[in-house]
Tab-separated table of C-alpha atoms in Angstrom:
chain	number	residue	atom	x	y	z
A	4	UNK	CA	4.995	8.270	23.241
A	5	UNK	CA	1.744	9.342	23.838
A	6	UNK	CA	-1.195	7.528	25.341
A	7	UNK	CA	-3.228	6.128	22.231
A	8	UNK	CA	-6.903	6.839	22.146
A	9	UNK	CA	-8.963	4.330	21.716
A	10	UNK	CA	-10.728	6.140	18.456
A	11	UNK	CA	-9.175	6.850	15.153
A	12	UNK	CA	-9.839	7.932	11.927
A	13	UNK	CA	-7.146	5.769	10.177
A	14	UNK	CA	-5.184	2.508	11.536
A	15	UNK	CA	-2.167	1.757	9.716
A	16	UNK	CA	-1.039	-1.628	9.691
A	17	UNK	CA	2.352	-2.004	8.788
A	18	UNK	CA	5.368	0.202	9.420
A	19	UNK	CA	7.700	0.473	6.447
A	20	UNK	CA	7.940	3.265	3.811
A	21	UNK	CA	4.189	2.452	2.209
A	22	UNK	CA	3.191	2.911	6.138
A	23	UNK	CA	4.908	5.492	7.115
A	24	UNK	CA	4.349	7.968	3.883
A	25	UNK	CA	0.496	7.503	4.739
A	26	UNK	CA	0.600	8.085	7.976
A	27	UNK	CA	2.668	11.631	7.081
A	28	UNK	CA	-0.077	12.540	4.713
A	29	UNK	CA	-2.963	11.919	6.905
A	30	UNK	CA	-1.045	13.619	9.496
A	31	UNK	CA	-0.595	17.199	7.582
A	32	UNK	CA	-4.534	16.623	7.378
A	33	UNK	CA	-5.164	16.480	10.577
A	34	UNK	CA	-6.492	13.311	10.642
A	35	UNK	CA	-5.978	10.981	13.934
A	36	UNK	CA	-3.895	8.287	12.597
A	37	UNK	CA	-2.443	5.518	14.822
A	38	UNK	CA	0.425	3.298	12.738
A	39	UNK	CA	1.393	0.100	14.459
A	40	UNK	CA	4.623	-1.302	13.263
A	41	UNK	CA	5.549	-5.396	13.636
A	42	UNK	CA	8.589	-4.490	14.449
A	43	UNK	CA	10.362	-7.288	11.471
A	44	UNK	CA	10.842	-5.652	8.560
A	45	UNK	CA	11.928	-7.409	4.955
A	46	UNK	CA	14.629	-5.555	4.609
A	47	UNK	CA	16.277	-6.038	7.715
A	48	UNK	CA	19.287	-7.875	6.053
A	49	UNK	CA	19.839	-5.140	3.677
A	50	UNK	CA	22.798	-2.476	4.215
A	51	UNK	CA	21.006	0.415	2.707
A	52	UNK	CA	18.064	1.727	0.892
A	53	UNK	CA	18.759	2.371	-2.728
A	54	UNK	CA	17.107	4.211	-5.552
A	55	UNK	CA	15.201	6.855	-3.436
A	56	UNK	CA	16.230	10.446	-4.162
A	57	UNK	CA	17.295	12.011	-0.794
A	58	UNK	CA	17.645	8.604	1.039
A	59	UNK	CA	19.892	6.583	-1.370
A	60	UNK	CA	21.909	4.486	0.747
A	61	UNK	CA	20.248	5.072	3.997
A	62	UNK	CA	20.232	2.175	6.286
A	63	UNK	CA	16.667	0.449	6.644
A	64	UNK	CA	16.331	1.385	10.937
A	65	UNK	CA	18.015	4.917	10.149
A	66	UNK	CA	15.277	5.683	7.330
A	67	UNK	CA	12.030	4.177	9.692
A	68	UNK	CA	13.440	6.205	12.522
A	69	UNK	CA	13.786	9.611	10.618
A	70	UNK	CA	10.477	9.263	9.371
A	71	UNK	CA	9.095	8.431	12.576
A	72	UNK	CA	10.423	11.747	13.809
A	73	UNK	CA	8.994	13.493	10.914
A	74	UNK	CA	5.695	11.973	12.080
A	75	UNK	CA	6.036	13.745	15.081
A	76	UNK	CA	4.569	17.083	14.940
A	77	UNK	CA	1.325	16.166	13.168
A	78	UNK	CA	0.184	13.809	16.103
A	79	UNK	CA	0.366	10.649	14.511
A	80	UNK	CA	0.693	7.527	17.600
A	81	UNK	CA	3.600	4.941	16.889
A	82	UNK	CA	2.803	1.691	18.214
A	83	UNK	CA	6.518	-0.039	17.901
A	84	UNK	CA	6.718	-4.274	17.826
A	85	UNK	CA	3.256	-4.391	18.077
A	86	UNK	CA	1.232	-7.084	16.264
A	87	UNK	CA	-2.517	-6.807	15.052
A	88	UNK	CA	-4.002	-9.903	14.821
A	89	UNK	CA	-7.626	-9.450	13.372
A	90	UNK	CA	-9.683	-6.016	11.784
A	91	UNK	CA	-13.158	-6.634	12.553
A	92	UNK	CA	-16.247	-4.577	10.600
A	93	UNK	CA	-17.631	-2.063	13.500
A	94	UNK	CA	-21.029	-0.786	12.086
A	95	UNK	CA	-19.424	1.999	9.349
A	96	UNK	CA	-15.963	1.620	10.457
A	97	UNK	CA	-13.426	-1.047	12.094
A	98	UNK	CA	-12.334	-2.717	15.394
A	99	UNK	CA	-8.768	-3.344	15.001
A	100	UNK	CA	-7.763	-5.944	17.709
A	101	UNK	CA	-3.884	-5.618	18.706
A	102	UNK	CA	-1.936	-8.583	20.354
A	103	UNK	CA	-2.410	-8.823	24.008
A	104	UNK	CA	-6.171	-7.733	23.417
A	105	UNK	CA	-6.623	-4.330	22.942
A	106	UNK	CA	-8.620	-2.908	20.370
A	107	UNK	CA	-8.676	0.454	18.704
A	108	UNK	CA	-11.660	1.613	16.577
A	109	UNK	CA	-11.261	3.467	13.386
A	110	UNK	CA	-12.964	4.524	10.430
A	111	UNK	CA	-10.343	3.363	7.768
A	112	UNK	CA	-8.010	0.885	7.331
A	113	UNK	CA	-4.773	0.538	5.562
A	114	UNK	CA	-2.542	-2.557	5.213
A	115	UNK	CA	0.750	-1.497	4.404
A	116	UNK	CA	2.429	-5.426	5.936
A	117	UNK	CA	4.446	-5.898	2.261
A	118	UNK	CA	4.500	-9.734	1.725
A	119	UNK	CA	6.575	-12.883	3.596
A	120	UNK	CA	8.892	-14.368	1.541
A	121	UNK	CA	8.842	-18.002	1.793
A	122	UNK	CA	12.961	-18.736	1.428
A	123	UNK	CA	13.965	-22.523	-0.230
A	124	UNK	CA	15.289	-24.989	1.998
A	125	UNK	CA	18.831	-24.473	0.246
A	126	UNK	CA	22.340	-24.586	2.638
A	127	UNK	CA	23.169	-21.588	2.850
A	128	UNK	CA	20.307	-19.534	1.316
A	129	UNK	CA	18.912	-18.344	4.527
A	130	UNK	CA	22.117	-16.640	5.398
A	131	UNK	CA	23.175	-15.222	1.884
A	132	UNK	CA	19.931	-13.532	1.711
A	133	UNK	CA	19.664	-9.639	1.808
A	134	UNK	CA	23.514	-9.709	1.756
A	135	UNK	CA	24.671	-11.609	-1.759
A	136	UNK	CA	21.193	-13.186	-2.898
A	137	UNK	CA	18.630	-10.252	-3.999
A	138	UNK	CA	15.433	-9.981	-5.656
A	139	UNK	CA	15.695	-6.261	-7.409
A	140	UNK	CA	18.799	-4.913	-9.723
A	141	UNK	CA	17.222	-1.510	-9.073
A	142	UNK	CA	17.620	-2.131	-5.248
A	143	UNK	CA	21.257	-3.745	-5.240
A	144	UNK	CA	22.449	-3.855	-8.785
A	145	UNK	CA	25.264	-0.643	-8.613
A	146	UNK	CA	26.688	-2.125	-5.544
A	147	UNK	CA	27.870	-5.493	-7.128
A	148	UNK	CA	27.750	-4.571	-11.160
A	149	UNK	CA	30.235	-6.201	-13.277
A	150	UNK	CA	30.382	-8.942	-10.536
A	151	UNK	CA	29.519	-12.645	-11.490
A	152	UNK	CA	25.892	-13.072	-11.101
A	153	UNK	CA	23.601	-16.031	-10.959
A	154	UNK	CA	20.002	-16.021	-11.253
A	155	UNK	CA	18.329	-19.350	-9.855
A	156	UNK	CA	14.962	-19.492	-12.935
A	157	UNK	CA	12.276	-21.717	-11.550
A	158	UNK	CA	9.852	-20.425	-14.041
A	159	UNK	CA	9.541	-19.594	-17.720
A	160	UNK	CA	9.413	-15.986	-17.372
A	161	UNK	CA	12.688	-15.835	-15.436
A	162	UNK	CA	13.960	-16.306	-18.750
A	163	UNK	CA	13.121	-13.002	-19.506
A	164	UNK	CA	14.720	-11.760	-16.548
A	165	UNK	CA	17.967	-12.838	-17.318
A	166	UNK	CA	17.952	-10.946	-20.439
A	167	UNK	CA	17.380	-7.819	-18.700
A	168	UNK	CA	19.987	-8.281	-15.608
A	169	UNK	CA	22.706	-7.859	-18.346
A	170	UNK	CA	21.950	-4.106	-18.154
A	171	UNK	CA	24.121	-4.937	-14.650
A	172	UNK	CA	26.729	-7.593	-15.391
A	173	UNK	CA	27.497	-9.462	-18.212
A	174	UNK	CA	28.815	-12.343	-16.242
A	175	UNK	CA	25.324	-14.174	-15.852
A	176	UNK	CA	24.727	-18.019	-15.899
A	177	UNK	CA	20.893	-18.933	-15.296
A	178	UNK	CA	20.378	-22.081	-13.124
A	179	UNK	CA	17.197	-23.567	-13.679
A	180	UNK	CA	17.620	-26.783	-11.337
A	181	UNK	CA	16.437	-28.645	-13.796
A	182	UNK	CA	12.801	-28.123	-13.222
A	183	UNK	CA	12.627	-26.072	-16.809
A	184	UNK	CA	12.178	-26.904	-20.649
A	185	UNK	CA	13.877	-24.199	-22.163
A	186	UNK	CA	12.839	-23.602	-26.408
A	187	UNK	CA	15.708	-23.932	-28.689
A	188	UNK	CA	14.585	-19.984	-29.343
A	189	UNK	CA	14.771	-19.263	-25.847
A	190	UNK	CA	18.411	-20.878	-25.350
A	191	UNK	CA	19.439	-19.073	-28.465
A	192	UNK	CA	18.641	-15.946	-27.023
A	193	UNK	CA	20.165	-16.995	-24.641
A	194	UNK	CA	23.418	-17.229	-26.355
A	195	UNK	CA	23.591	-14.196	-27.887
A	196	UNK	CA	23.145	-12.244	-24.864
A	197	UNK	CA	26.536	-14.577	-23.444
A	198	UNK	CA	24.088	-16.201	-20.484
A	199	UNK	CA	25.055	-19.861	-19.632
A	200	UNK	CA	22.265	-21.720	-18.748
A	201	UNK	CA	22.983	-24.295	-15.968
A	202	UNK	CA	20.341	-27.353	-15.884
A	203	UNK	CA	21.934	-29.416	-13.100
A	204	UNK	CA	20.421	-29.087	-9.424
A	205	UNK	CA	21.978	-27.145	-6.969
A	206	UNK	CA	23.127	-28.710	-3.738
A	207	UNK	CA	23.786	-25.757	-1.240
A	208	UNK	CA	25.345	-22.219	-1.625
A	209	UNK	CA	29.197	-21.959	-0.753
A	210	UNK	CA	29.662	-19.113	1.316
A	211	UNK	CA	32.692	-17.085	3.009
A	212	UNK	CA	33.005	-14.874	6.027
A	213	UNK	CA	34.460	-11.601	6.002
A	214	UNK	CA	34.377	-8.216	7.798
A	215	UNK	CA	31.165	-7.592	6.695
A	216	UNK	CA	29.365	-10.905	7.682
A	217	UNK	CA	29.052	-13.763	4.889
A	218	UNK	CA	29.009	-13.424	1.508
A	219	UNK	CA	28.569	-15.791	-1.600
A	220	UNK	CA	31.523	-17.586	-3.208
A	221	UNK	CA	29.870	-20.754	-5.603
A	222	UNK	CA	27.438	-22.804	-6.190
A	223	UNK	CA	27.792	-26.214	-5.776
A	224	UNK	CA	26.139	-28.541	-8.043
A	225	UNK	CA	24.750	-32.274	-7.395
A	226	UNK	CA	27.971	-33.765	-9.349
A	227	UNK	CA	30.061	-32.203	-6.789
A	228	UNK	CA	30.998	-28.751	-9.784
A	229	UNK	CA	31.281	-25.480	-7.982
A	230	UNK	CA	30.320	-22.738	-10.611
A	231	UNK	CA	31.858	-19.697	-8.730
A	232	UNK	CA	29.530	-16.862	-8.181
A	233	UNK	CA	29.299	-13.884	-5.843
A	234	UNK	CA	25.822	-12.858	-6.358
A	235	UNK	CA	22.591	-14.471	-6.685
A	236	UNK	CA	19.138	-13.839	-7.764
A	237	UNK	CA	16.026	-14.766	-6.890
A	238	UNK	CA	12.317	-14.492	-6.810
A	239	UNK	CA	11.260	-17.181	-3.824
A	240	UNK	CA	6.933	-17.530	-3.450
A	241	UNK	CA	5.152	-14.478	-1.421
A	242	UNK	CA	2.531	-14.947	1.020
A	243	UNK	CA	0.489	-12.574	2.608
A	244	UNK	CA	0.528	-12.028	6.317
A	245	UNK	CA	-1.808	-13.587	8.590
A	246	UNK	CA	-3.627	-10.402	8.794
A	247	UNK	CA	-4.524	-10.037	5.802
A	248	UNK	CA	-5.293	-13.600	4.899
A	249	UNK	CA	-7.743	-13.720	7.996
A	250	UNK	CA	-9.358	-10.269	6.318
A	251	UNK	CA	-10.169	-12.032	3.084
A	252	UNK	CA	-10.111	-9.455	0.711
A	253	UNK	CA	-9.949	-10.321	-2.403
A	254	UNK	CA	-6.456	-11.226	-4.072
A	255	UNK	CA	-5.261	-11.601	-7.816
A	256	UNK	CA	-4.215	-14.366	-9.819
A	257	UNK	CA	-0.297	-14.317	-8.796
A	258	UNK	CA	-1.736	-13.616	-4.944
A	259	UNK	CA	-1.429	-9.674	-4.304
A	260	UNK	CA	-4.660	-7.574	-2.814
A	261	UNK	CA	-6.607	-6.282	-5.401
A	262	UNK	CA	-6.839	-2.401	-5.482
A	263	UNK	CA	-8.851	-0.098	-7.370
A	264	UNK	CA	-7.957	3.467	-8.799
A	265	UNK	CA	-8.503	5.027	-5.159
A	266	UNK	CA	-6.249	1.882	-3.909
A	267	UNK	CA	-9.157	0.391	-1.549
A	268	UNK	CA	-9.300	-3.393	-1.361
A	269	UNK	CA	-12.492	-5.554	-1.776
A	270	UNK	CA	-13.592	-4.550	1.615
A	271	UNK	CA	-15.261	-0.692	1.489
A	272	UNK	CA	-12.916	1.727	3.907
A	273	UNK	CA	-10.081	-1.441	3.852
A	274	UNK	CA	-7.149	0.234	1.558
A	275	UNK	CA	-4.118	-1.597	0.969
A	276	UNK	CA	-0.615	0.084	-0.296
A	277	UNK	CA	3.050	-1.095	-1.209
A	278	UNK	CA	4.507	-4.651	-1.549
A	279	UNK	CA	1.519	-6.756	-0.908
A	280	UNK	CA	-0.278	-5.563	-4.063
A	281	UNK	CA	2.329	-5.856	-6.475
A	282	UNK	CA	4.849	-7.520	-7.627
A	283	UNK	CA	6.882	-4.055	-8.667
A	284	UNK	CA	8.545	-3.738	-5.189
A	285	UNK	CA	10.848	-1.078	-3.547
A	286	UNK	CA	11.061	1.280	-1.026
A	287	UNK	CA	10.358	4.314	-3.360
A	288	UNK	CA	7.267	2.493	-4.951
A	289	UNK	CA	6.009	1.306	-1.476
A	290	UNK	CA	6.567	5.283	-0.511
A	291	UNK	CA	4.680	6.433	-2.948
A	292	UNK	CA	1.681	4.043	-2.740
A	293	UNK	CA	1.586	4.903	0.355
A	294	UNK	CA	1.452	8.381	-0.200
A	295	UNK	CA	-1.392	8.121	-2.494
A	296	UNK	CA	-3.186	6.202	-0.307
A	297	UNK	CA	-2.979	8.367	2.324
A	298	UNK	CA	-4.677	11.230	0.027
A	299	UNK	CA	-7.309	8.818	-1.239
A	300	UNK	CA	-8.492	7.942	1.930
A	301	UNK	CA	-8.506	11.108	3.386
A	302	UNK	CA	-10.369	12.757	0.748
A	303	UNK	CA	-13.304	10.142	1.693
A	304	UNK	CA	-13.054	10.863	4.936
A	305	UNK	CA	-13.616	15.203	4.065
A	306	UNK	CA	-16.263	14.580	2.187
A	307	UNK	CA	-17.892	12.412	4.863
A	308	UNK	CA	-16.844	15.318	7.611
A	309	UNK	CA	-18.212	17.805	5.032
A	310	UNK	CA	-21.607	16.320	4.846
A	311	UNK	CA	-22.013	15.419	8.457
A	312	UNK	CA	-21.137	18.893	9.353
A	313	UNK	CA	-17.787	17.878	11.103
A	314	UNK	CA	-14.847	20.064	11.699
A	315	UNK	CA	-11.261	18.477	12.181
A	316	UNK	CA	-9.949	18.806	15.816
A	317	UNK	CA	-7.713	21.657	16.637
């Protein structure tokens, strides 16, 4: 790769579809973009992407490094497993300090890091996830439809949820480890969908071993009952990344950066795009956030160019 300079007009922090869709726009504007990717994505553990026309089923590695190559003839720098640890305000722009101490300056900032999910300290979780527990039917629901499906409910509106994930399978029981009142209503809603509602705790997740790595088999209850399952969902808590946190722009009530109509953040010239500002995640969303962003930010950054006088480098 080429040598980075150390000026920019755009640092993108954050290397997954959201990152990498902004990075292509700025690039076809001839905007100097450098895009530093962590190197850990979320969906490391998942086989394929799904629900993105052109790229449905497309491994998560095989989509970053097409679109990497993509990046490629508009000049855009790829900083791979590399880690920014603090974006500092620089007079009208940014000093964005990478691990190891270098710093880049810029005049615009996206965060494109998506969200850490904070997985329960349940036997067996940690290894099931990305492979038999998800978080989106849209994502992973074709793949194992008509399966039996848990969903573990930890809050009221997972309730809700359950409803809809009959669109998938109608095998469903709802466990809610007994840390919810359900309404008579609810429960009879419930019913009539055919969703068993399971109240006792869950002791660990039963898993088996196959070609294909481990997959779920039943859940197995305090009392010792295994309720046989091969998928599981779940919503665990989000958190964002240290990054952002140290930023402190502001976040909404559930904890996602707040955006406005041109998706900037709190912070004037700090933009923020895909997973970490919503709770509506997926590739194709997180794309085309991205995408959007990329557009908003470069339109600021013409209209600054036009009224300084400044031409785009050739």
């Amino acid at each position: 790769m080429r040598t980075v300079p150390e000026q920019k007009d755009v640092v993108i922090i954050g290397g997954g579809p959201a990152g990498l869709s902004a990075a292509l726009m700025l690039g076809r504007a001839r905007k100097q973009v450098l895009l530093c990717d962590g190197g850990s994505p979320r969906n490391s553990a998942a086989e394929g992407i799904h629900g993105f026309v052109t790229r449905d089923g497309t491994p998560p590695q095989e989509f970053r490094r097409i679109a990497r190559e993509q990046l490629a003839p508009y000049g855009v720098d790829i900083l791979l497993d590399t880690r920014v640890t603090a974006v500092e305000r620089l007079g009208a722009g940014f000093r964005v300090v990478l691990a190891g101490g270098r710093s880049v300056e810029c005049r615009r900032v996206l965060l494109a890091t998506g969200m850490i999910d904070e997985l329960p300290d349940l036997p067996g979780y940690r290894e099931l996830w990305g492979r038999s527990i998800f978080q989106c039917p849209y994502c992973h629901g074709w793949e194992v439809k008509d399966r039996p499906w848990g969903l573990l409910a930890t809050a009221a509106p997972a309730l809700d949820f359950a409803l809809f994930l009959t669109g998938w399978s109608r095998d469903l029981v709802v466990f809610t480890q007994g840390l919810l009142d359900v309404p008579a209503e609810q429960r009879q809603r419930l019913e009539r969908a055919g969703v068993r509602l399971e109240t006792r705790k869950i002791l660990r997740l039963a898993a088996g071993h196959g070609a294909h790595g481990a997959h779920l088999e039943a859940l197995e209850l305090e009392d010792g009952t295994r309720v046989a399952r091969e998928v599981l969902f779940a919503h665990p808590p989000q958190r964002q990344t240290e990054v952002v946190q140290r930023l402190g722009v502001a976040l909404d009530e559930q904890g996602f950066v707040r955006i406005n109509e041109h998706l900037e953040t709190s912070l004037p010239g700090v933009h923020a795009a895909g997973d970490l500002t919503t709770r509506i995640q997926g590739a194709s969303m997180a794309a085309g956030a991205g995408a959007m962003a990329g557009a908003m930010m470069n339109h600021a950054l013409n209209m600054e160019n036009a009224a300084a006088g400044l031409w785009p480098e050739s």
